[in-house]
Short mmCIF file of C-alpha atoms in Angstrom, two decimals:
data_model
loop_
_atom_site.label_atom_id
_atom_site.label_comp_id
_atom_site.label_asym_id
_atom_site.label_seq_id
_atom_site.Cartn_x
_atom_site.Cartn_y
_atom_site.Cartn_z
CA UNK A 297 17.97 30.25 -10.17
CA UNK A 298 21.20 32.24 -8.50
CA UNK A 299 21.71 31.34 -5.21
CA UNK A 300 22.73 32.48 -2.84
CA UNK A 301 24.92 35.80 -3.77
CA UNK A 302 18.26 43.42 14.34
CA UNK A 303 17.89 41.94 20.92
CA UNK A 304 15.95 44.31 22.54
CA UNK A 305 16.67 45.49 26.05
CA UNK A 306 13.74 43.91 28.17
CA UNK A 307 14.32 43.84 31.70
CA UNK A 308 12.39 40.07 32.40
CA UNK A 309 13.51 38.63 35.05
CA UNK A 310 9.71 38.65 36.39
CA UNK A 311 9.02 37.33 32.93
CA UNK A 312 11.10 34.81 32.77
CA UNK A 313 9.66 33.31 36.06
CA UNK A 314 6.33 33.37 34.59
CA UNK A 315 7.06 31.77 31.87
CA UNK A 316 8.93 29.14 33.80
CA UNK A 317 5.83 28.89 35.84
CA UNK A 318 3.78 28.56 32.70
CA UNK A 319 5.82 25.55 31.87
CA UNK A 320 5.52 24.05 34.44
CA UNK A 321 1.69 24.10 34.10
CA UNK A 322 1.54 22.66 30.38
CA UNK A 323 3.32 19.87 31.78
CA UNK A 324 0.94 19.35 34.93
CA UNK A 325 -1.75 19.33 32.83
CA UNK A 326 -0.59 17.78 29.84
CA UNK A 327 -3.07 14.55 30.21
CA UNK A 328 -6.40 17.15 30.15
CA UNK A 329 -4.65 19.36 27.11
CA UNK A 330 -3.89 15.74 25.15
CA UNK A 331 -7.32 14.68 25.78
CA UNK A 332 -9.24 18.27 24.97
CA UNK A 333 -7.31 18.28 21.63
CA UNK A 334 -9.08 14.99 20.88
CA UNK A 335 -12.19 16.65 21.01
CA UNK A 336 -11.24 19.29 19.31
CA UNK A 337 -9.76 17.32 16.53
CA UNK A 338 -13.73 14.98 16.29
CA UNK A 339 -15.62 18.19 16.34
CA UNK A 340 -13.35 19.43 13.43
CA UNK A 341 -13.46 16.37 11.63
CA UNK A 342 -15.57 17.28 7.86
CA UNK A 343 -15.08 20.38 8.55
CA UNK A 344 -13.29 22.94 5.64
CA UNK A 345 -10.41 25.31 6.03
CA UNK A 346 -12.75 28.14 5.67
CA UNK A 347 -15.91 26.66 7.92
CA UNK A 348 -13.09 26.58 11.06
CA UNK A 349 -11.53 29.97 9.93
CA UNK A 350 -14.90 31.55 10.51
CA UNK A 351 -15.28 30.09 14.17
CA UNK A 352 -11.82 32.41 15.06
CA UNK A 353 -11.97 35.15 16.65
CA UNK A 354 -10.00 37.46 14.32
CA UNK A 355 -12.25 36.14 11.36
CA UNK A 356 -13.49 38.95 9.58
CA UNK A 357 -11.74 41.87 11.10
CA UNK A 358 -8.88 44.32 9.54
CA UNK A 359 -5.56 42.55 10.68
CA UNK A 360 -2.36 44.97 11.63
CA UNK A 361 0.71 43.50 9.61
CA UNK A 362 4.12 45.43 10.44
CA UNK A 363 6.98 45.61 8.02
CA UNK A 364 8.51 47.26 4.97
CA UNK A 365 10.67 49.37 6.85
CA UNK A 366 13.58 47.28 5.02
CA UNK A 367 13.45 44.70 2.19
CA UNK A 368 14.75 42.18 4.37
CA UNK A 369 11.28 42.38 6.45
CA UNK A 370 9.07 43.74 3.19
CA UNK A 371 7.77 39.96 2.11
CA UNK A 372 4.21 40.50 4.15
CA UNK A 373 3.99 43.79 2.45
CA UNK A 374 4.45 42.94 -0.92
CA UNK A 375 2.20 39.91 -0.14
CA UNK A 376 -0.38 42.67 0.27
CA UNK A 377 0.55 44.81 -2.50
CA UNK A 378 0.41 42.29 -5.18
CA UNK A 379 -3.18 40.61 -3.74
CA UNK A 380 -2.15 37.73 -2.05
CA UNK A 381 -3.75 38.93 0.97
CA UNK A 382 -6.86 39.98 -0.64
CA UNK A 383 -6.91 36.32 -2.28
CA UNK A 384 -6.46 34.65 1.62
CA UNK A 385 -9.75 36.82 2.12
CA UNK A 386 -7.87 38.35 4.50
CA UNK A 387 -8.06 42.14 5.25
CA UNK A 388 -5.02 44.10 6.42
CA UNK A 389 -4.16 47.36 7.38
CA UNK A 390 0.37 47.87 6.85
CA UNK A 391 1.97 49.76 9.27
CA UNK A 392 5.88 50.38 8.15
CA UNK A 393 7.55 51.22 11.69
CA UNK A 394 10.65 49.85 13.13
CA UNK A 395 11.02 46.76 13.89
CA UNK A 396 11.45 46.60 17.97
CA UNK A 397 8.57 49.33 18.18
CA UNK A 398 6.59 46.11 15.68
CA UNK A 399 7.76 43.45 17.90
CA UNK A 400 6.40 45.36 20.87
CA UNK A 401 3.02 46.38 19.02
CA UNK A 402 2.71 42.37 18.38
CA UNK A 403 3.15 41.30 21.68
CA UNK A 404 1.22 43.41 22.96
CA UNK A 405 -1.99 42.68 20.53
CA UNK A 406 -1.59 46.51 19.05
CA UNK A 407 -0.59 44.35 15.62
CA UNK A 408 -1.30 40.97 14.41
CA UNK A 409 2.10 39.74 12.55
CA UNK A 410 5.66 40.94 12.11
CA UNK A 411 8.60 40.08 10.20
CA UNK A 412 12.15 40.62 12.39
CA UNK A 413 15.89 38.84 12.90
CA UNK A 414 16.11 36.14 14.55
CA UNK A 415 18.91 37.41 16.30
CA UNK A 416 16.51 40.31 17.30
CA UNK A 417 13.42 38.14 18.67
CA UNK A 418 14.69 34.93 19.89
CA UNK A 419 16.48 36.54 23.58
CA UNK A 420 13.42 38.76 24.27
CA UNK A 421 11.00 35.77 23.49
CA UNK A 422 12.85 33.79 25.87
CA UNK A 423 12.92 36.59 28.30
CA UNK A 424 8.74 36.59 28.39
CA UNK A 425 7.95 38.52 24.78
CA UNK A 426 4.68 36.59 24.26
CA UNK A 427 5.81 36.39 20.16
CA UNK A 428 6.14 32.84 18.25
CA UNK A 429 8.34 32.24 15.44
CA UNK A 430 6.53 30.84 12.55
CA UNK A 431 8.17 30.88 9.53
CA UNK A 432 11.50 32.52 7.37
CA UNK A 433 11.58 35.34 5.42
CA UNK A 434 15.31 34.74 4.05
CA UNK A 435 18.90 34.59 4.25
CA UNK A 436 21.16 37.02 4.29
CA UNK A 437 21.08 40.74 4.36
CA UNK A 438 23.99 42.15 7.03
CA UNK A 439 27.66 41.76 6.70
CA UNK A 440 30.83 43.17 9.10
CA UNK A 441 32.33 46.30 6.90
CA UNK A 442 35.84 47.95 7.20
CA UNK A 443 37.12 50.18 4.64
CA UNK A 444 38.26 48.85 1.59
CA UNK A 445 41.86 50.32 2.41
CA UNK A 446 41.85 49.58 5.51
CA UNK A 447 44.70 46.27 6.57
CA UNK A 448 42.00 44.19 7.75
CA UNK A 449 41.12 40.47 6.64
CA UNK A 450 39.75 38.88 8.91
CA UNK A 451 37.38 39.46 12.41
CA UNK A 452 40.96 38.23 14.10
CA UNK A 453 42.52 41.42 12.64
CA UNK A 454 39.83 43.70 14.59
CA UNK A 455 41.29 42.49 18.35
CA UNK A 456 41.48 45.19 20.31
CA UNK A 457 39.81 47.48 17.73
CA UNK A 458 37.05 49.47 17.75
CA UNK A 459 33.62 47.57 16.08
CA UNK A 460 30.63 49.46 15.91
CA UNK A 461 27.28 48.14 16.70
CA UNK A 462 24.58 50.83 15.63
CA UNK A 463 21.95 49.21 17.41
CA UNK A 464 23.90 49.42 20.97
CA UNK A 465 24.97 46.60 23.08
CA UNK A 466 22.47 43.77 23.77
CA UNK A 467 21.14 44.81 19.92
CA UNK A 468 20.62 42.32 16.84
CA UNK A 469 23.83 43.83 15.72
CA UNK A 470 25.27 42.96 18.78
CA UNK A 471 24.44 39.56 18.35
CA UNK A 472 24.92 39.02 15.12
CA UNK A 473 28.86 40.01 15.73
CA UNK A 474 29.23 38.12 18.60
CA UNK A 475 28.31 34.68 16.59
CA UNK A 476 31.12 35.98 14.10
CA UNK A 477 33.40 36.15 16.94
CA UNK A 478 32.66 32.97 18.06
CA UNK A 479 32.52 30.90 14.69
CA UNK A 480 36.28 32.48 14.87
CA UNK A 481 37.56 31.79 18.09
CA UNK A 482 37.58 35.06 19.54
CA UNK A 483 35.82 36.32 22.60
CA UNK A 484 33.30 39.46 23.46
CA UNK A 485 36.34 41.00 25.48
CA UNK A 486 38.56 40.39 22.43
CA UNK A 487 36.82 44.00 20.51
CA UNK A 488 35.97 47.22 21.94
CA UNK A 489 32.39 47.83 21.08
CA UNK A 490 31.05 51.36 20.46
CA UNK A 491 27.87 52.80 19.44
CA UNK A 492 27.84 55.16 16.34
CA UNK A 493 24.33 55.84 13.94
CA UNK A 494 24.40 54.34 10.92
CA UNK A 495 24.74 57.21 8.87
CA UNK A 496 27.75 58.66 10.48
CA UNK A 497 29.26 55.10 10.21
CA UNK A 498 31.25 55.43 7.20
CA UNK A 499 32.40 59.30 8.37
CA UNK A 500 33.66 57.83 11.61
CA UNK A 501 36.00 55.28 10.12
CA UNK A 502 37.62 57.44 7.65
CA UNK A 503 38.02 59.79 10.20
CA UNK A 504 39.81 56.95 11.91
CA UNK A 505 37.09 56.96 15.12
CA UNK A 506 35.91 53.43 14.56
CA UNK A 507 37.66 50.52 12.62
CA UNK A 508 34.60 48.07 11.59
CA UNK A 509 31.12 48.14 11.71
CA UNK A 510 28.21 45.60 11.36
CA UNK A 511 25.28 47.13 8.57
CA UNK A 512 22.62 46.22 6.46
CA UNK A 513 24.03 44.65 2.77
CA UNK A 514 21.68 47.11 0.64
CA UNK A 515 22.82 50.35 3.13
CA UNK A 516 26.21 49.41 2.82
CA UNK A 517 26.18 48.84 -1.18
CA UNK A 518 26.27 51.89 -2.72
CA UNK A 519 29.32 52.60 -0.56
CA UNK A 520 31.10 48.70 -1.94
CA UNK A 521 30.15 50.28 -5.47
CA UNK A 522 31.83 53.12 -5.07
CA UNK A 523 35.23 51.69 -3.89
CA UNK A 524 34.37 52.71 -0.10
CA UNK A 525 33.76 49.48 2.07
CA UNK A 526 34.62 46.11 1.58
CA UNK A 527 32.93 42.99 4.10
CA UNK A 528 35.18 40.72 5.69
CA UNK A 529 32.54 38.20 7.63
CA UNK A 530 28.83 38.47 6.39
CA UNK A 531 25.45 36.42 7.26
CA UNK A 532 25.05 36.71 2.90
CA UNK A 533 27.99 34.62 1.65
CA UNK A 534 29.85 33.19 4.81
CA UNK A 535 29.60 29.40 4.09
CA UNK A 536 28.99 29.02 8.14
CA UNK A 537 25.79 31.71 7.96
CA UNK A 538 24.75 32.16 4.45
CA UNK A 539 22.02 28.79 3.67
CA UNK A 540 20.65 30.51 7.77
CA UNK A 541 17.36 32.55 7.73
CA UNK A 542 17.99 35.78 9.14
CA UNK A 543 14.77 36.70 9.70
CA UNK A 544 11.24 34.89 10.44
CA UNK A 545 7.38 35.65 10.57
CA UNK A 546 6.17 35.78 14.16
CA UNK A 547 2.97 36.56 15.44
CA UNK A 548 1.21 37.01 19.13
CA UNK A 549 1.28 33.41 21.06
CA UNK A 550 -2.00 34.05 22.17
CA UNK A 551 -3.07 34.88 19.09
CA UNK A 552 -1.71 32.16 17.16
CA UNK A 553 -3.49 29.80 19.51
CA UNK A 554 -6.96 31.30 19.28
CA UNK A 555 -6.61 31.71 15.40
CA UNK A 556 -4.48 29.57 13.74
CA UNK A 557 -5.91 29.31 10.33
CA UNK A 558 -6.01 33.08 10.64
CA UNK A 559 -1.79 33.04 10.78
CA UNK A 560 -1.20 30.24 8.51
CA UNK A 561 -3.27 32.13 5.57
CA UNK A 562 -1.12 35.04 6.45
CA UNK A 563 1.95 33.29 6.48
CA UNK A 564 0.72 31.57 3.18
CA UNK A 565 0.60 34.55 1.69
CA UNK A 566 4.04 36.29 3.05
CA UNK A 567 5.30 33.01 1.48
CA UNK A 568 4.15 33.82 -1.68
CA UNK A 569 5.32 36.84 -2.36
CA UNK A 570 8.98 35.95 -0.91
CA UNK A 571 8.72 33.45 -3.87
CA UNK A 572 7.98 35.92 -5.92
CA UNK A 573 10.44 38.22 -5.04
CA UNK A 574 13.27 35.20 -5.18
CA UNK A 575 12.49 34.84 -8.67
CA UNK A 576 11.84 38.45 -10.25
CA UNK A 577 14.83 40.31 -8.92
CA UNK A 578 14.55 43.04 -11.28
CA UNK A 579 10.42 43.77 -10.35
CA UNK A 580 10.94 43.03 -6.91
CA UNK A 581 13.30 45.95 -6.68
CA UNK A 582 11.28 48.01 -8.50
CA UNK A 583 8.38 47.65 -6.58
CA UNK A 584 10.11 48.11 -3.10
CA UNK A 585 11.59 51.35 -4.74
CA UNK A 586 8.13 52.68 -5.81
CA UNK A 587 6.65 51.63 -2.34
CA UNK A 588 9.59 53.57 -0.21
CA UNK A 589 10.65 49.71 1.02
CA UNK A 590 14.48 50.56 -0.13
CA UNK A 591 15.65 53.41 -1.80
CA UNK A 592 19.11 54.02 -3.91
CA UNK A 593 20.21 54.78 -7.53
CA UNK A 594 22.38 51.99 -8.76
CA UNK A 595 19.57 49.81 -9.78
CA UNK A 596 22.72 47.47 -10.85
CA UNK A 597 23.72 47.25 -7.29
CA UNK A 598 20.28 46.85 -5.64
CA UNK A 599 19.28 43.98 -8.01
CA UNK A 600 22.63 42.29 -7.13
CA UNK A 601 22.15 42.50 -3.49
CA UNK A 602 18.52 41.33 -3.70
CA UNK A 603 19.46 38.42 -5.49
CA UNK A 604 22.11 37.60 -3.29
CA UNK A 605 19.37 36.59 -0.59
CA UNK A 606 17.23 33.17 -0.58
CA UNK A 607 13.80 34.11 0.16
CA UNK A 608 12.71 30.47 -0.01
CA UNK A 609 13.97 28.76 3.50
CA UNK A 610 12.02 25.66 4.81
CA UNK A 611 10.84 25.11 8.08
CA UNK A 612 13.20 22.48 8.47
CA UNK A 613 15.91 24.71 7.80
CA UNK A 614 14.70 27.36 10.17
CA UNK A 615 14.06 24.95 12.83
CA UNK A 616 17.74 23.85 12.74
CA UNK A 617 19.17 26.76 12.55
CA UNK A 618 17.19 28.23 15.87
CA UNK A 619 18.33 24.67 17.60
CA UNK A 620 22.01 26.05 16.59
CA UNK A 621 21.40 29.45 17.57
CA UNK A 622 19.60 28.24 21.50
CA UNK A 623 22.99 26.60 22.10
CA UNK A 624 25.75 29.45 20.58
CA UNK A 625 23.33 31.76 22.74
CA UNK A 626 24.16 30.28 25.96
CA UNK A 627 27.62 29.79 25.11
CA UNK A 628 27.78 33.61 25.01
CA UNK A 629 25.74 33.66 28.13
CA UNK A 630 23.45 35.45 26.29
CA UNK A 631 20.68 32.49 27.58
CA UNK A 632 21.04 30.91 30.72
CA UNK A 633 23.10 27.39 30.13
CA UNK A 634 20.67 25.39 32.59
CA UNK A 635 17.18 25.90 30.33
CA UNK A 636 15.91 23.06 28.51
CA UNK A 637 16.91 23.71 24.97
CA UNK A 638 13.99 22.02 23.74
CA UNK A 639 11.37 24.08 25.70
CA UNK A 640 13.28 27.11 24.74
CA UNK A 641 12.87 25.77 21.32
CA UNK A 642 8.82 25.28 21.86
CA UNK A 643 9.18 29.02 23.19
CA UNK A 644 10.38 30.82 20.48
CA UNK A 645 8.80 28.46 17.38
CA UNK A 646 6.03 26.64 15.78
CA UNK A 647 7.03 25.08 12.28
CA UNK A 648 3.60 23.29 12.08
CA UNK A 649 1.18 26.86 11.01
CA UNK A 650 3.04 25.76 7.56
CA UNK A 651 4.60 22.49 6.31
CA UNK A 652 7.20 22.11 3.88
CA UNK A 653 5.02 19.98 1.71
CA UNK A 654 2.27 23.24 1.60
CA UNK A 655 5.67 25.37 1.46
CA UNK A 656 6.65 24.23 -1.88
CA UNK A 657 3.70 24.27 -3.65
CA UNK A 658 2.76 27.91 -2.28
CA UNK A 659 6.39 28.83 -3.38
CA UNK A 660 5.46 27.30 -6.63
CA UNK A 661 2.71 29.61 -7.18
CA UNK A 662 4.66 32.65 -6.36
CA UNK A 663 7.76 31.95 -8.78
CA UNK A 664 4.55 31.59 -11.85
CA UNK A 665 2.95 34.67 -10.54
CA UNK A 666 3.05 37.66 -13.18
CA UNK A 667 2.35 40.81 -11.76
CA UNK A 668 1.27 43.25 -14.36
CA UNK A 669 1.26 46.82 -11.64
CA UNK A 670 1.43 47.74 -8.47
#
């Protein structure tokens, strides 16, 4: 098989504090939790999958799932639109919105699961976001772009230039640049950062008004086809970012609490289908075309960039790389340095809702799917 070729602003200092003071309380009381999960674990012992499912709460209600805005965030969706889902027994309503407005409707118990960056959840989690990690939806998927005439190289090339970050400061994009920067030596002060829509990106460098600019792999390829951009750092084939998951499965913490067998079914499923779409390229395209997930006309191009991403990333994996990403995070000050990095770790993920083991064999399943429509 080929392999393997977005923060928001919340204001939290009053969140942070409570979620320090939270903390502290786990810890206080860690003897009663220990001992309450003891009982827990008797009075589930015998006891199927499916008999504890129906003791959840969200058992047998219509569960929000937020996504397919992008292909990078589209795995839950097709999870739906091929059945796997329906085949969880699990009922679900898809609402395609952005993906800060989904994080937001998440945390806030508006929605039940969403697929973001990492680079786009893990600050705001931190900050008091009430979201949980659980799992990877890929690699991949943005890259730094300069035109393909243009004398740059190299993110060294760009100091004292003008890189734009669609998103605005504190953004994914943001982010995602500044861990370029850093991987390179260079330093936030090093580029002058400027905020320019998307789609007036590739007007404002020819007309000379910005010299770089951080975008999405599948907006950026028709314009690579065509002769237009070329990347010179990207999350898809750097050999520093590109085995990373760029974006993960998270769901409400409360939520995941009250009903985990409710999440890992639904991560099960988003798992699945990312399986699915590692290893039909050509389908998986077509389908996010005919569902308005990602739109263009080179087919040629699209399948190449879809392929280019690993939709298959073990918890493992994921766990490492957010371990990495906690410490180049308060290197750029973008966490505070004095936090535990393991209970910022504990914050922002739970690895268990899904083990590798179950990870494999669910990935099996989706590579031997056939879907017939959609």
């Amino acid at each position: 098989m080929k392999k393997k070729v977005l923060s928001v602003l919340l204001v939290a200092a009053m969140a942070v504090s409570l979620a320090a003071g939270c903390g502290q309380t786990e810890k206080k009381d860690g003897g009663n939790a220990s001992q309450e999960s003891s009982v827990q674990e008797a009075e589930n012992a015998g006891k199927s999958e499916d008999e504890l499912w129906k003791e959840e709460p969200a058992y047998g209600r219509t569960l929000v799932i937020t996504g397919g805005a992008a292909n990078c965030v589209s795995a839950v969706v097709v999870a739906d639109i091929l059945g796997f889902m329906e085949e969880e027994g699990l009922d679900v309503e898809v609402q395609k919105i952005g993906s800060t407005e989904a994080m937001n409707a998440v945390a806030t118990g508006k929605a039940d699961f969403v697929t973001s960056h990492i680079s786009q959840m893990t600050v705001p989690i931190i900050n008091g976001l009430g979201l949980k990690m659980v799992g990877s939806a890929m690699t991949g998927c943005q890259s730094l772009y300069v035109l393909n005439d243009s004398p740059y190289q190299t993110t060294k090339d760009l100091v004292g230039k003008k890189v734009n970050i669609a998103a605005g400061t504190g953004s994914q994009d943001h982010n995602i640049v500044l861990r370029f920067m850093q991987h390179d030596g260079l330093q936030a002060s090093d580029y002058q950062f400027v905020t320019t829509e998307l789609s007036a990106v590739v007007q404002a460098m020819q007309n000379g008004e910005i010299d770089a600019s951080l975008m999405g792999d599948m907006f950026a390829a028709k314009f690579v086809q065509q002769g237009i951009l070329r990347p010179i750092r990207s999350l898809t084939t750097d050999e520093d970012f590109k085995d990373e998951p760029c974006c993960s499965f998270a769901v409400n913490a409360d939520f995941l609490e009250k009903n985990p067998i409710t999440v890992k079914k639904m991560v099960r499923a988003a798992a699945k289908a990312s399986a699915w779409i590692d290893s039909h390229t050509e389908q998986s395209v077509q389908l996010m075309l005919d569902h308005g997930i990602m739109s263009g006309d080179d087919i040629e191009s699209l399948n190449q960039i879809q392929g280019s991403f690993d939709w298959t990333v073990t918890q493992a994996k994921t766990e490492e790389t957010l371990k990495l990403i906690i410490e180049e995070y308060k290197d750029l000050g973008l966490i505070d340095k004095s936090k535990d990095s393991a209970e910022l770790l504990d914050t922002i993920w739970d690895g268990s809702v899904l083990s590798d083991d179950e990870l494999e064999q669910v990935w099996e399943e989706g590579r031997n799917f056939e879907a017939t429509s959609w």
